[in-house]
Short mmCIF file of C-alpha atoms and ligand atoms in Angstrom, two decimals:
data_model
loop_
_atom_site.label_atom_id
_atom_site.label_comp_id
_atom_site.label_asym_id
_atom_site.label_seq_id
_atom_site.Cartn_x
_atom_site.Cartn_y
_atom_site.Cartn_z
CA UNK A 20 98.59 32.87 49.91
CA UNK A 21 95.45 30.80 49.58
CA UNK A 22 94.37 30.98 53.24
CA UNK A 23 94.04 33.61 55.93
CA UNK A 24 95.16 32.69 59.42
CA UNK A 25 92.81 33.59 62.29
CA UNK A 26 94.06 33.28 65.86
CA UNK A 27 92.49 34.26 69.17
CA UNK A 28 94.11 33.73 72.56
CA UNK A 29 92.78 32.95 76.02
CA UNK A 30 95.31 33.39 78.77
CA UNK A 31 94.83 32.56 82.45
CA UNK A 32 97.21 33.98 85.03
CA UNK A 33 97.40 33.32 88.76
CA UNK A 34 97.35 36.60 90.63
CA UNK A 35 99.99 37.31 93.26
CA UNK A 36 97.75 38.18 96.21
CA UNK A 37 98.30 37.24 99.85
CA UNK A 38 94.98 35.43 100.18
CA UNK A 39 92.60 33.55 97.89
CA UNK A 40 89.81 35.10 95.81
CA UNK A 41 86.87 34.66 98.18
CA UNK A 42 88.33 33.52 101.52
CA UNK A 43 91.28 34.31 103.77
CA UNK A 44 93.27 31.13 103.01
CA UNK A 45 96.86 31.83 101.94
CA UNK A 46 97.33 32.04 98.18
CA UNK A 47 100.64 30.26 97.90
CA UNK A 48 101.94 27.18 96.20
CA UNK A 49 104.31 24.78 97.88
CA UNK A 50 102.23 24.20 101.03
CA UNK A 51 101.33 20.70 102.24
CA UNK A 52 98.42 19.35 100.17
CA UNK A 53 94.99 20.49 101.33
CA UNK A 54 96.44 22.59 104.17
CA UNK A 55 95.47 25.95 102.61
CA UNK A 56 91.75 25.28 102.67
CA UNK A 57 88.64 26.33 104.55
CA UNK A 58 84.89 25.69 104.27
CA UNK A 59 84.56 28.53 101.70
CA UNK A 60 87.15 27.29 99.17
CA UNK A 61 86.06 23.69 99.79
CA UNK A 62 82.56 24.71 98.77
CA UNK A 63 80.72 23.75 101.93
CA UNK A 64 77.06 24.74 101.82
CA UNK A 65 76.06 27.85 103.73
CA UNK A 66 79.46 29.58 103.52
CA UNK A 67 79.71 33.10 102.16
CA UNK A 68 82.41 34.24 99.71
CA UNK A 69 83.93 37.72 100.17
CA UNK A 70 85.79 39.13 97.13
CA UNK A 71 89.48 39.94 97.45
CA UNK A 72 89.87 43.71 97.00
CA UNK A 73 93.48 43.47 95.84
CA UNK A 74 92.58 40.97 93.12
CA UNK A 75 89.95 43.40 91.79
CA UNK A 76 92.53 46.21 91.82
CA UNK A 77 95.05 44.07 89.92
CA UNK A 78 92.39 43.15 87.34
CA UNK A 79 91.61 46.82 86.77
CA UNK A 80 95.31 47.73 86.70
CA UNK A 81 96.07 45.10 84.04
CA UNK A 82 92.99 46.34 82.15
CA UNK A 83 94.28 49.92 82.22
CA UNK A 84 97.65 48.69 80.97
CA UNK A 85 95.81 47.25 77.95
CA UNK A 86 93.84 50.46 77.33
CA UNK A 87 90.61 48.72 78.33
CA UNK A 88 87.34 50.31 79.29
CA UNK A 89 86.60 49.64 82.95
CA UNK A 90 83.12 48.61 84.07
CA UNK A 91 82.48 50.83 87.08
CA UNK A 92 79.50 48.62 87.85
CA UNK A 93 80.51 44.99 87.77
CA UNK A 94 79.42 41.65 89.20
CA UNK A 95 80.39 38.03 89.63
CA UNK A 96 78.48 35.15 88.05
CA UNK A 97 78.24 31.42 88.56
CA UNK A 98 79.49 29.18 85.78
CA UNK A 99 77.90 25.80 86.39
CA UNK A 100 79.65 22.57 85.50
CA UNK A 101 80.68 19.37 87.20
CA UNK A 102 84.28 18.36 87.65
CA UNK A 103 85.94 16.58 90.60
CA UNK A 104 88.38 19.44 91.23
CA UNK A 105 85.48 21.91 91.50
CA UNK A 106 83.82 21.07 94.84
CA UNK A 107 80.99 23.63 94.60
CA UNK A 108 79.74 22.34 91.24
CA UNK A 109 80.16 25.86 89.88
CA UNK A 110 82.96 28.33 89.41
CA UNK A 111 82.58 31.97 90.41
CA UNK A 112 83.56 33.94 87.31
CA UNK A 113 82.37 37.02 85.43
CA UNK A 114 79.98 36.78 82.52
CA UNK A 115 78.59 39.95 80.97
CA UNK A 116 80.18 42.63 83.17
CA UNK A 117 83.92 41.89 83.33
CA UNK A 118 86.02 44.46 85.16
CA UNK A 119 87.89 45.31 81.94
CA UNK A 120 86.85 45.05 78.29
CA UNK A 121 87.47 46.45 74.79
CA UNK A 122 91.20 47.10 75.06
CA UNK A 123 94.07 47.14 72.64
CA UNK A 124 97.81 47.00 72.74
CA UNK A 125 100.34 47.96 70.11
CA UNK A 126 103.16 45.55 69.38
CA UNK A 127 105.75 46.64 66.84
CA UNK A 128 103.21 48.78 65.01
CA UNK A 129 100.29 46.28 65.02
CA UNK A 130 97.26 46.67 67.27
CA UNK A 131 96.06 43.55 69.05
CA UNK A 132 92.49 43.88 70.31
CA UNK A 133 91.45 42.66 73.74
CA UNK A 134 87.88 41.42 74.23
CA UNK A 135 87.93 41.25 78.01
CA UNK A 136 89.99 40.75 81.16
CA UNK A 137 88.02 39.32 84.06
CA UNK A 138 88.39 37.64 87.43
CA UNK A 139 87.50 34.12 88.42
CA UNK A 140 88.56 31.46 90.88
CA UNK A 141 90.95 28.63 90.13
CA UNK A 142 90.07 24.94 90.57
CA UNK A 143 91.84 22.31 92.65
CA UNK A 144 94.50 20.06 91.13
CA UNK A 145 94.06 16.35 90.34
CA UNK A 146 96.92 13.89 90.63
CA UNK A 147 97.07 10.41 89.18
CA UNK A 148 99.77 8.54 91.12
CA UNK A 149 101.83 6.18 88.97
CA UNK A 150 100.65 2.56 88.80
CA UNK A 151 97.44 3.39 90.65
CA UNK A 152 93.80 3.23 89.74
CA UNK A 153 92.77 6.23 91.79
CA UNK A 154 93.04 10.03 91.69
CA UNK A 155 94.03 12.41 94.47
CA UNK A 156 92.89 16.02 94.67
CA UNK A 157 94.74 18.95 96.24
CA UNK A 158 92.41 21.86 97.00
CA UNK A 159 95.18 24.33 97.89
CA UNK A 160 94.71 25.98 94.50
CA UNK A 161 90.89 25.91 94.68
CA UNK A 162 89.60 29.45 94.99
CA UNK A 163 92.94 31.10 94.08
CA UNK A 164 92.43 34.32 92.10
CA UNK A 165 92.71 33.81 88.37
CA UNK A 166 92.80 36.53 85.74
CA UNK A 167 91.48 35.59 82.32
CA UNK A 168 92.35 37.61 79.25
CA UNK A 169 90.63 36.98 75.92
CA UNK A 170 91.81 38.56 72.68
CA UNK A 171 89.74 39.23 69.60
CA UNK A 172 90.40 36.76 66.76
CA UNK A 173 92.62 39.35 65.09
CA UNK A 174 96.03 37.77 65.49
CA UNK A 175 97.43 36.74 62.11
CA UNK A 176 100.55 34.70 62.80
CA UNK A 177 102.14 32.34 65.32
CA UNK A 178 104.95 34.84 65.81
CA UNK A 179 102.49 37.62 66.68
CA UNK A 180 100.70 35.32 69.14
CA UNK A 181 103.99 34.49 70.82
CA UNK A 182 104.94 38.16 70.98
CA UNK A 183 101.60 38.97 72.61
CA UNK A 184 102.04 36.25 75.25
CA UNK A 185 105.57 37.42 76.02
CA UNK A 186 104.45 41.00 76.35
CA UNK A 187 101.54 39.98 78.56
CA UNK A 188 103.90 38.12 80.88
CA UNK A 189 106.14 41.19 81.09
CA UNK A 190 103.19 43.46 81.89
CA UNK A 191 101.93 41.11 84.63
CA UNK A 192 105.43 41.03 86.14
CA UNK A 193 106.07 44.78 85.85
CA UNK A 194 102.79 45.51 87.62
CA UNK A 195 103.46 42.88 90.30
CA UNK A 196 100.20 41.16 89.33
CA UNK A 197 101.58 37.66 88.70
CA UNK A 198 104.84 35.74 88.40
CA UNK A 199 103.29 34.38 85.21
CA UNK A 200 105.71 31.47 84.82
CA UNK A 201 104.34 29.20 82.06
CA UNK A 202 106.38 26.18 83.14
CA UNK A 203 104.91 26.43 86.63
CA UNK A 204 101.36 26.83 85.34
CA UNK A 205 101.11 30.36 86.74
CA UNK A 206 100.23 31.44 83.21
CA UNK A 207 98.30 29.14 80.85
CA UNK A 208 97.76 29.93 77.18
CA UNK A 209 95.12 28.49 74.89
CA UNK A 210 94.85 29.34 71.22
CA UNK A 211 91.83 29.22 68.93
CA UNK A 212 93.04 28.72 65.39
CA UNK A 213 91.28 28.56 62.06
CA UNK A 214 92.32 28.95 58.44
CA UNK A 215 89.84 30.45 55.97
CA UNK A 216 90.01 30.77 52.19
CA UNK A 217 90.92 34.33 51.23
CA UNK A 218 87.80 36.39 50.47
CA UNK A 219 85.30 34.14 52.26
CA UNK A 220 85.14 35.90 55.63
CA UNK A 221 84.96 39.25 57.37
CA UNK A 222 85.61 40.47 60.90
CA UNK A 223 82.65 42.31 62.44
CA UNK A 224 81.82 43.20 66.06
CA UNK A 225 84.35 40.78 67.44
CA UNK A 226 83.24 37.91 65.24
CA UNK A 227 84.49 36.15 62.16
CA UNK A 228 81.53 35.99 59.77
CA UNK A 229 81.12 34.39 56.34
CA UNK A 230 80.71 36.65 53.31
CA UNK A 231 77.43 36.00 51.47
CA UNK A 232 76.71 32.29 51.09
CA UNK A 233 80.31 31.18 51.85
CA UNK A 234 80.85 28.64 54.60
CA UNK A 235 83.47 29.10 57.30
CA UNK A 236 85.89 26.39 58.37
CA UNK A 237 85.66 25.34 62.02
CA UNK A 238 88.19 26.58 64.52
CA UNK A 239 90.34 24.34 66.67
CA UNK A 240 91.24 24.98 70.27
CA UNK A 241 94.78 24.05 71.37
CA UNK A 242 95.71 23.48 75.01
CA UNK A 243 98.81 22.24 76.93
CA UNK A 244 100.97 25.10 75.73
CA UNK A 245 103.67 25.39 78.40
CA UNK A 246 106.28 27.72 76.92
CA UNK A 247 106.53 30.65 74.50
CA UNK A 248 108.34 28.38 72.06
CA UNK A 249 105.37 26.02 72.27
CA UNK A 250 102.93 28.87 71.49
CA UNK A 251 104.67 29.40 68.17
CA UNK A 252 105.20 25.71 67.38
CA UNK A 253 101.66 24.60 68.27
CA UNK A 254 100.06 27.35 66.17
CA UNK A 255 102.33 26.77 63.18
CA UNK A 256 101.64 23.04 63.35
CA UNK A 257 97.88 23.73 63.32
CA UNK A 258 98.13 26.20 60.43
CA UNK A 259 99.96 23.57 58.34
CA UNK A 260 97.72 20.71 59.41
CA UNK A 261 94.49 22.58 58.70
CA UNK A 262 95.75 23.98 55.37
CA UNK A 263 96.73 20.47 54.23
CA UNK A 264 93.38 18.99 55.26
CA UNK A 265 91.61 21.68 53.24
CA UNK A 266 93.95 21.17 50.27
CA UNK A 267 93.01 17.48 50.37
CA UNK A 268 89.32 18.34 50.30
CA UNK A 269 88.78 17.38 53.94
CA UNK A 270 86.66 19.29 56.46
CA UNK A 271 88.15 20.72 59.64
CA UNK A 272 86.65 19.15 62.76
CA UNK A 273 85.72 21.49 65.59
CA UNK A 274 87.75 20.01 68.41
CA UNK A 275 90.10 20.56 71.30
CA UNK A 276 93.66 19.43 70.68
CA UNK A 277 96.62 19.19 73.05
CA UNK A 278 100.16 20.19 72.14
CA UNK A 279 102.71 17.39 72.56
CA UNK A 280 105.94 19.18 73.42
CA UNK A 281 108.20 16.18 72.78
CA UNK A 282 106.85 15.52 69.28
CA UNK A 283 105.98 19.11 68.34
CA UNK A 284 102.51 18.10 67.19
CA UNK A 285 98.94 18.63 68.37
CA UNK A 286 96.80 15.63 69.22
CA UNK A 287 93.01 15.41 69.23
CA UNK A 288 91.63 15.37 72.79
CA UNK A 289 87.90 15.72 72.33
CA UNK A 290 85.45 16.70 69.65
CA UNK A 291 83.10 19.54 70.45
CA UNK A 292 79.55 18.21 70.15
CA UNK A 293 77.96 21.57 70.88
CA UNK A 294 78.78 24.68 72.86
CA UNK A 295 78.66 23.84 76.57
CA UNK A 296 75.75 25.39 78.43
CA UNK A 297 77.12 26.70 81.69
CA UNK A 298 73.83 28.27 82.76
CA UNK A 299 75.53 31.44 83.93
CA UNK A 300 73.59 33.46 86.47
CA UNK A 301 74.57 36.30 88.85
CA UNK A 302 76.32 35.06 91.99
CA UNK A 303 73.62 35.63 94.64
CA UNK A 304 76.08 35.67 97.57
CA UNK A 305 78.16 38.61 96.29
CA UNK A 306 76.57 42.02 95.76
CA UNK A 307 77.49 43.89 92.54
CA UNK A 308 80.68 45.91 92.80
CA UNK A 309 80.82 49.64 92.21
CA UNK A 310 84.15 51.31 91.52
CA UNK A 311 84.09 55.02 92.33
CA UNK A 312 86.32 57.64 90.69
CA UNK A 313 88.51 57.91 93.75
CA UNK A 314 89.28 54.18 93.85
CA UNK A 315 89.91 54.09 90.10
CA UNK A 316 92.27 57.08 90.37
CA UNK A 317 94.19 55.34 93.13
CA UNK A 318 94.58 52.21 91.00
CA UNK A 319 95.65 54.32 88.02
CA UNK A 320 98.50 55.72 90.12
CA UNK A 321 100.06 52.25 90.13
CA UNK A 322 100.45 52.30 86.35
CA UNK A 323 104.15 52.47 85.58
CA UNK A 324 105.95 52.65 82.25
CA UNK A 325 105.09 49.40 80.47
CA UNK A 326 107.74 47.14 78.91
CA UNK A 327 106.87 47.92 75.29
CA UNK A 328 106.94 51.69 75.94
CA UNK A 329 110.19 51.31 77.82
CA UNK A 330 111.70 49.33 74.94
CA UNK A 331 110.74 52.03 72.43
CA UNK A 332 112.10 54.78 74.68
CA UNK A 333 115.43 52.98 75.19
CA UNK A 334 115.78 52.55 71.43
CA UNK A 335 115.06 56.19 70.63
CA UNK A 336 116.90 57.78 73.59
CA UNK A 337 120.05 55.67 73.68
CA UNK A 338 120.16 54.30 70.14
CA UNK A 339 119.92 50.71 71.40
CA UNK A 340 119.28 47.93 68.90
CA UNK A 341 115.79 46.41 69.09
CA UNK A 342 117.03 42.94 70.05
CA UNK A 343 119.14 44.33 72.88
CA UNK A 344 116.39 46.62 74.20
CA UNK A 345 114.03 43.65 74.02
CA UNK A 346 116.38 41.47 76.08
CA UNK A 347 116.79 44.23 78.67
CA UNK A 348 113.08 44.92 79.21
CA UNK A 349 112.41 41.21 79.58
CA UNK A 350 113.74 41.48 83.14
CA UNK A 351 112.54 44.48 85.10
CA UNK A 352 115.51 44.44 87.48
CA UNK A 353 118.00 44.12 84.65
CA UNK A 354 116.53 47.04 82.74
CA UNK A 355 116.52 49.16 85.91
CA UNK A 356 120.21 48.32 86.33
CA UNK A 357 120.87 49.31 82.71
CA UNK A 358 119.05 52.62 83.12
CA UNK A 359 121.16 53.43 86.16
CA UNK A 360 124.31 52.57 84.19
CA UNK A 361 123.13 54.98 81.47
CA UNK A 362 122.57 57.74 83.98
CA UNK A 363 126.14 57.29 85.31
CA UNK A 364 127.46 57.40 81.77
CA UNK A 365 125.48 60.59 81.26
CA UNK A 366 127.09 62.15 84.35
CA UNK A 367 130.51 61.19 83.00
CA UNK A 368 129.53 62.77 79.65
CA UNK A 369 129.89 59.38 77.97
CA UNK A 370 126.26 58.67 77.09
CA UNK A 371 127.40 57.68 73.59
CA UNK A 372 128.66 54.49 75.27
CA UNK A 373 125.10 53.42 76.19
CA UNK A 374 124.74 50.90 73.30
CA UNK A 375 128.13 49.47 74.22
CA UNK A 376 127.17 49.20 77.89
CA UNK A 377 123.83 47.59 76.98
CA UNK A 378 125.64 45.04 74.83
CA UNK A 379 127.94 44.18 77.73
CA UNK A 380 124.98 43.83 80.09
CA UNK A 381 123.04 41.36 77.92
CA UNK A 382 126.12 39.35 76.94
CA UNK A 383 129.02 39.42 79.42
CA UNK A 384 127.18 40.43 82.58
CA UNK A 385 124.30 37.99 82.04
CA UNK A 386 126.71 35.20 81.09
CA UNK A 387 128.61 35.73 84.34
CA UNK A 388 125.47 35.92 86.46
CA UNK A 389 123.97 32.83 84.84
CA UNK A 390 127.15 30.82 85.38
CA UNK A 391 126.94 31.40 89.13
CA UNK A 392 123.15 31.37 89.31
CA UNK A 393 123.13 34.92 90.68
CA UNK A 394 120.27 37.37 90.14
CA UNK A 395 121.11 40.93 89.12
CA UNK A 396 119.63 42.22 92.38
CA UNK A 397 122.12 40.13 94.40
CA UNK A 398 125.18 40.77 92.22
CA UNK A 399 128.29 42.30 93.77
CA UNK A 400 128.39 45.04 91.18
CA UNK A 401 126.55 48.29 91.12
CA UNK A 402 125.66 50.39 88.08
CA UNK A 403 128.29 53.00 88.90
CA UNK A 404 131.14 50.47 88.99
CA UNK A 405 129.83 48.83 85.83
CA UNK A 406 129.78 52.16 83.99
CA UNK A 407 133.39 52.79 85.09
CA UNK A 408 134.44 49.48 83.56
CA UNK A 409 132.77 50.36 80.26
CA UNK A 410 134.54 53.74 80.21
CA UNK A 411 137.95 52.17 80.97
CA UNK A 412 137.54 49.64 78.14
CA UNK A 413 136.41 52.38 75.79
CA UNK A 414 139.41 54.55 76.66
CA UNK A 415 141.63 51.67 75.55
CA UNK A 416 143.20 51.22 78.98
CA UNK A 417 142.46 47.51 78.86
CA UNK A 418 141.51 45.21 75.99
CA UNK A 419 138.02 43.87 75.65
CA UNK A 420 139.23 40.38 76.61
CA UNK A 421 140.87 41.67 79.77
CA UNK A 422 137.63 43.59 80.40
CA UNK A 423 135.78 40.28 80.62
CA UNK A 424 138.32 39.04 83.15
CA UNK A 425 138.00 42.24 85.19
CA UNK A 426 134.20 41.94 85.15
CA UNK A 427 134.37 38.39 86.56
CA UNK A 428 136.66 39.59 89.33
CA UNK A 429 134.37 42.54 90.06
CA UNK A 430 131.44 40.15 90.45
CA UNK A 431 133.44 37.84 92.70
CA UNK A 432 135.11 40.42 94.93
CA UNK A 433 133.11 43.63 95.18
CA UNK A 434 136.23 45.56 94.01
CA UNK A 435 136.20 48.37 91.43
CA UNK A 436 137.66 47.97 87.94
CA UNK A 437 140.55 50.40 88.50
CA UNK A 438 141.56 48.64 91.70
CA UNK A 439 141.56 45.22 90.02
CA UNK A 440 143.51 46.45 87.00
CA UNK A 441 146.15 48.07 89.23
CA UNK A 442 146.42 45.15 91.63
CA UNK A 443 146.69 42.50 88.91
CA UNK A 444 148.79 44.62 86.54
CA UNK A 445 146.25 44.22 83.74
CA UNK A 446 146.72 47.60 82.13
CA UNK A 447 147.24 47.48 78.41
CA UNK A 448 150.82 47.46 77.12
CA UNK A 449 151.01 50.15 74.47
CA UNK A 450 154.72 50.75 74.93
CA UNK A 451 156.11 50.29 71.40
CA UNK A 452 159.60 49.36 72.52
CA UNK A 453 158.39 46.70 74.95
CA UNK A 454 156.11 45.10 72.34
CA UNK A 455 158.83 45.34 69.69
CA UNK A 456 161.21 43.42 71.93
CA UNK A 457 158.69 40.62 72.48
CA UNK A 458 157.79 40.54 68.78
CA UNK A 459 161.42 40.18 67.73
CA UNK A 460 161.95 37.34 70.21
CA UNK A 461 158.91 35.45 68.90
CA UNK A 462 159.93 35.94 65.27
CA UNK A 463 163.34 34.45 66.09
CA UNK A 464 161.68 31.41 67.70
CA UNK A 465 159.55 30.46 64.67
CA UNK A 466 161.75 30.68 61.56
CA UNK A 467 159.71 28.27 59.43
CA UNK A 468 156.45 30.19 60.06
CA UNK A 469 158.31 33.41 59.25
CA UNK A 470 159.44 31.91 55.94
CA UNK A 471 155.90 30.78 55.11
CA UNK A 472 154.49 34.22 55.97
CA UNK A 473 157.07 35.95 53.84
CA UNK A 474 156.25 33.46 51.10
CA UNK A 475 152.69 34.75 51.02
CA UNK A 476 150.83 32.85 53.75
CA UNK A 477 149.47 36.06 55.27
CA UNK A 478 146.84 34.48 57.61
CA UNK A 479 149.82 33.41 59.75
CA UNK A 480 149.70 36.94 61.17
CA UNK A 481 147.02 35.62 63.58
CA UNK A 482 149.56 33.02 64.77
CA UNK A 483 152.19 35.66 65.58
CA UNK A 484 149.58 37.93 67.18
CA UNK A 485 148.44 35.06 69.37
CA UNK A 486 152.01 34.36 70.47
CA UNK A 487 152.56 38.00 71.51
CA UNK A 488 149.23 38.03 73.35
CA UNK A 489 150.16 34.84 75.17
CA UNK A 490 153.54 36.29 76.12
CA UNK A 491 151.88 39.41 77.53
CA UNK A 492 148.90 37.63 79.15
CA UNK A 493 146.61 39.36 76.67
CA UNK A 494 147.66 42.84 77.68
CA UNK A 495 149.40 43.98 74.50
CA UNK A 496 147.47 46.58 72.53
CA UNK A 497 146.27 44.49 69.55
CA UNK A 498 146.44 47.34 67.03
CA UNK A 499 149.97 48.42 67.92
CA UNK A 500 151.12 44.80 68.10
CA UNK A 501 149.89 44.08 64.59
CA UNK A 502 151.70 47.12 63.17
CA UNK A 503 154.95 46.16 64.92
CA UNK A 504 154.74 42.55 63.73
CA UNK A 505 154.10 43.70 60.14
CA UNK A 506 157.17 45.96 60.30
CA UNK A 507 159.36 43.16 61.63
CA UNK A 508 158.15 40.67 59.02
CA UNK A 509 158.79 42.86 55.98
ZN1 ZN B 621 89.68 29.02 101.92
#
């Protein structure tokens, strides 16, 4: 490897509070344009912003979840710039005293360092109607609470960056801080990417510095990343592009590039002339904020088991495979369902079936729910009934294929597995005589296949097995059936 990869992330997330950051307007999308506005979020002169207490609590909570230090004395600052969707001419943000800073989170054994997590207000949204030469602005989003997380430039691969973003989304959802849907813009990722020749740089106090007289290559900022897949693709594209430029003796231009999802490339948007001077200064209309021990303790009480910890516990307690545990924790309601299934299995002294049950949840159950567009919370199956189904399949009372059929019926009817099996006569046929009779009949019906099989074409066994299964509507015990067929075809 000739180059080291250096990645830092900036992630904005819309907080799920009832009202906006500094006024009492509703904080909800989907309202008629410009209806959720007031003189404060429209930036009228003389209005006074009042910080949203819940947004501060969520900031601190997310900070605690990332093992951050919390600034018990914090303040808001003005970040001054002009843009049409920013009516005040400045954004209220946090500069040198963010609520949370210096955190870290462990992902699959690697620590990712967090620089800061702070609060700010969102801007309005511009629209450019098709075939028009004008722009419309919706201020419903202006002043909505926005959480910004910045990582240290210590991420070393596109895969790790993607993993971090996924985990961050899970944490925000588990804590009820944000829906964090990338496609809806509720979570927006930006990546700073540079490649440096091995041995030319060092990481010190949160900065990438050159060693001795070496020169560093510029970093590139990538925006328009609207999915986790895009996080990985955009970063990998940049790593390749920058490495090739350097290999060709070119210099990397410090610029902002946008990811084009349809072409899987990044495109230059603007070149950075110099660092923007936002002339930050303390927001004079909001007094500094002190967080006392009591308030902090109350926020800390909201910390629940985080997705990554839950994943590790599920793997070690129930011997789940990493991929399956990962799929489960991705959806808080689904993993809660799974844990209840496990506790029913435990009561039935069948906890060894947990990996099996987990496999059924992420494959068959999810497949069924997705096909009808049902959420796990609304499904007509409870963990107890689901655990019964798993036990019945495991006891060999029905085949796995019939189990899938029973599960669909359970989801459609609210009935239990035993009831469905009894009512529809789905119980496995393990009666040797009955299967033998069917096998003999089928063998008599296909003399040429029998001759071929006896002549050495052994894969034809699958053909005979299939015929018996069809004749018994899939209820014949596959193991017994195979033995009986082999005996009859000797
Ligand atoms: Zn307002």
